[in-house]
Amino acid sequence: MFRKVLIAEDHEIANISIQKTLQDFGIQEAKYVYYCDHALTWIKKAQRDGEPYDLLITDLIFEDDNTPQQITSGIELVQAVKQVQPDIKTIVFSAESRSRVIDDLFSNNQIDGYVRKARRDAQYLNEALKTVYANKIYKSPDSADGALVKNSHEFTTFDIHIISLLAQGVPQKNIPYYLQQKNIKPSGLSSVEKRLNLMRDVLDFSKNEQLVAYCKDIGLL
Amino acid sequence: MFRKVLIAEDHEIANISIQKTLQDFGIQEAKYVYYCDHALTWIKKAQRDGEPYDLLITDLIFEDDNTPQQITSGIELVQAVKQVQPDIKTIVFSAESRSRVIDDLFSNNQIDGYVRKARRDAQYLNEALKTVYANKIYKSPDSADGALVKNSHEFTTFDIHIISLLAQGVPQKNIPYYLQQKNIKPSGLSSVEKRLNLMRDVLDFSKNEQLVAYCKDIGLL
DNA sequence: TTTTCATTTACGGGAACCCGTAAAGAAGCA
DNA sequence: TGCTTCTTTACGGGTTCCCGTAAATGAAAA
């Protein structure tokens, strides 16, 4: 089993439980930090001392508490750590449930495991440790996509920009101007209208207010 | 200190840590359940046996895992439990950060403590236990904000109905019809328009989309 | 280059929305 | 009852939005 493990998790309650889970595995050398910057510092230090960590367990979102930090999210932490020590194993432990976000972690950021904070998370974390130690990829079953797929619409960054501007009170007819400012590719008013029309159609909405409400609900805004 | 405590929390990891916190307090009789229905059952059973619980610690949101449940949220659980045993103390332990929602818990649902799942949640839970045991109200400092108090508007139920209908896609001109159905007093289109105009004016908004987004943010919808 | 196809933009009629003003209604008081 | 005051509703114009169609642009194939 893993010898040295580093845990980056700002919620004290979650941190405590991860500790306990590791103890049950007989892992003695575990370090627990509450900030991403501290995590990177410990990784570097261990690397220098010739006693590198085998595994990093990290959350995705770290709440800002006005302590200035260089690294502010789990994704950035993984990327920074991989630069220092490319062979380290990483497990992300987060409440994120959007399949696109989770899949991005595996494809772009080369993580080894994902456990969603949900009903049987302790059990799944346990399985993740075993699986990742065996050099395999682990994804907790409740984060395996396909669950939320009813008549959902895959929002592009273009879509999100439009809805975001609407939610900020920009009149529809002025949206082209804002899109040009950001060099976003289609910027014509008709393109905006057509895209809004398509989104409303797919989601069976009739008004833009519904789009804003929907995006707020699924955490897109 | 409390003798018998019941914990309703679906996340296994969080549940484990609450257990540990209670153990550190020397509380021996603690029962841990993962569903609201089970919680109510145990409360009733203990009541019948003449050994009632002193304290209920519950989450707000319980994830649906296709196990059919009567009670599906922490608020409903508190209300149901209070009917069975009005004198029980209740602490809510949740990630909810919207002050409006938290304040509602205290005013309408008579809870004794709120601890937000955040950085120092274990420490705050500790303080909550002591404070509530001393018959006082506890609210973890990171949920006590009041930071959102800019030029805020006191929403009436009339306001909320209007915005809710907008967020559901009802055309503005049809809102009078829906208001009449619910016997809401001013139902004229002009009244609706005037009220929307006032809300936008107070909050310095120009579009209804902003109102919907704002209400979602502060937990009004 | 020309042709073809897809994407983007321009335009116009009709509906919904914004907003100011004025009429109608409801409640309180002599 | 008659008067005042406040709330609610009705109306009309100017604007924005919705949506279908057509023109313009651009990219890839012939």
Tab-separated table of C-alpha atoms in Angstrom, chain B residues 100 153-163 184 186 195 198-199 215 220:
chain	number	residue	atom	x	y	z
B	100	ARG	CA	-31.633	34.008	3.557
B	153	HIS	CA	-34.951	44.889	-1.429
B	154	GLU	CA	-37.379	43.274	0.981
B	155	PHE	CA	-39.250	40.851	-1.217
B	156	THR	CA	-42.915	40.306	-0.535
B	157	THR	CA	-44.653	37.041	-1.315
B	158	PHE	CA	-46.221	38.901	-4.207
B	159	ASP	CA	-42.779	39.692	-5.589
B	160	ILE	CA	-41.644	36.120	-5.216
B	161	HIS	CA	-44.712	34.802	-6.993
B	162	ILE	CA	-44.093	37.089	-9.932
B	163	ILE	CA	-40.430	36.257	-10.290
B	184	ILE	CA	-53.475	36.766	-4.961
B	186	PRO	CA	-53.457	42.617	-6.930
B	195	ARG	CA	-43.827	45.929	-9.025
B	198	LEU	CA	-39.801	48.963	-8.559
B	199	MET	CA	-37.672	45.898	-7.890
B	215	CYS	CA	-33.167	35.557	-6.498
B	220	LEU	CA	-35.263	33.006	-2.859
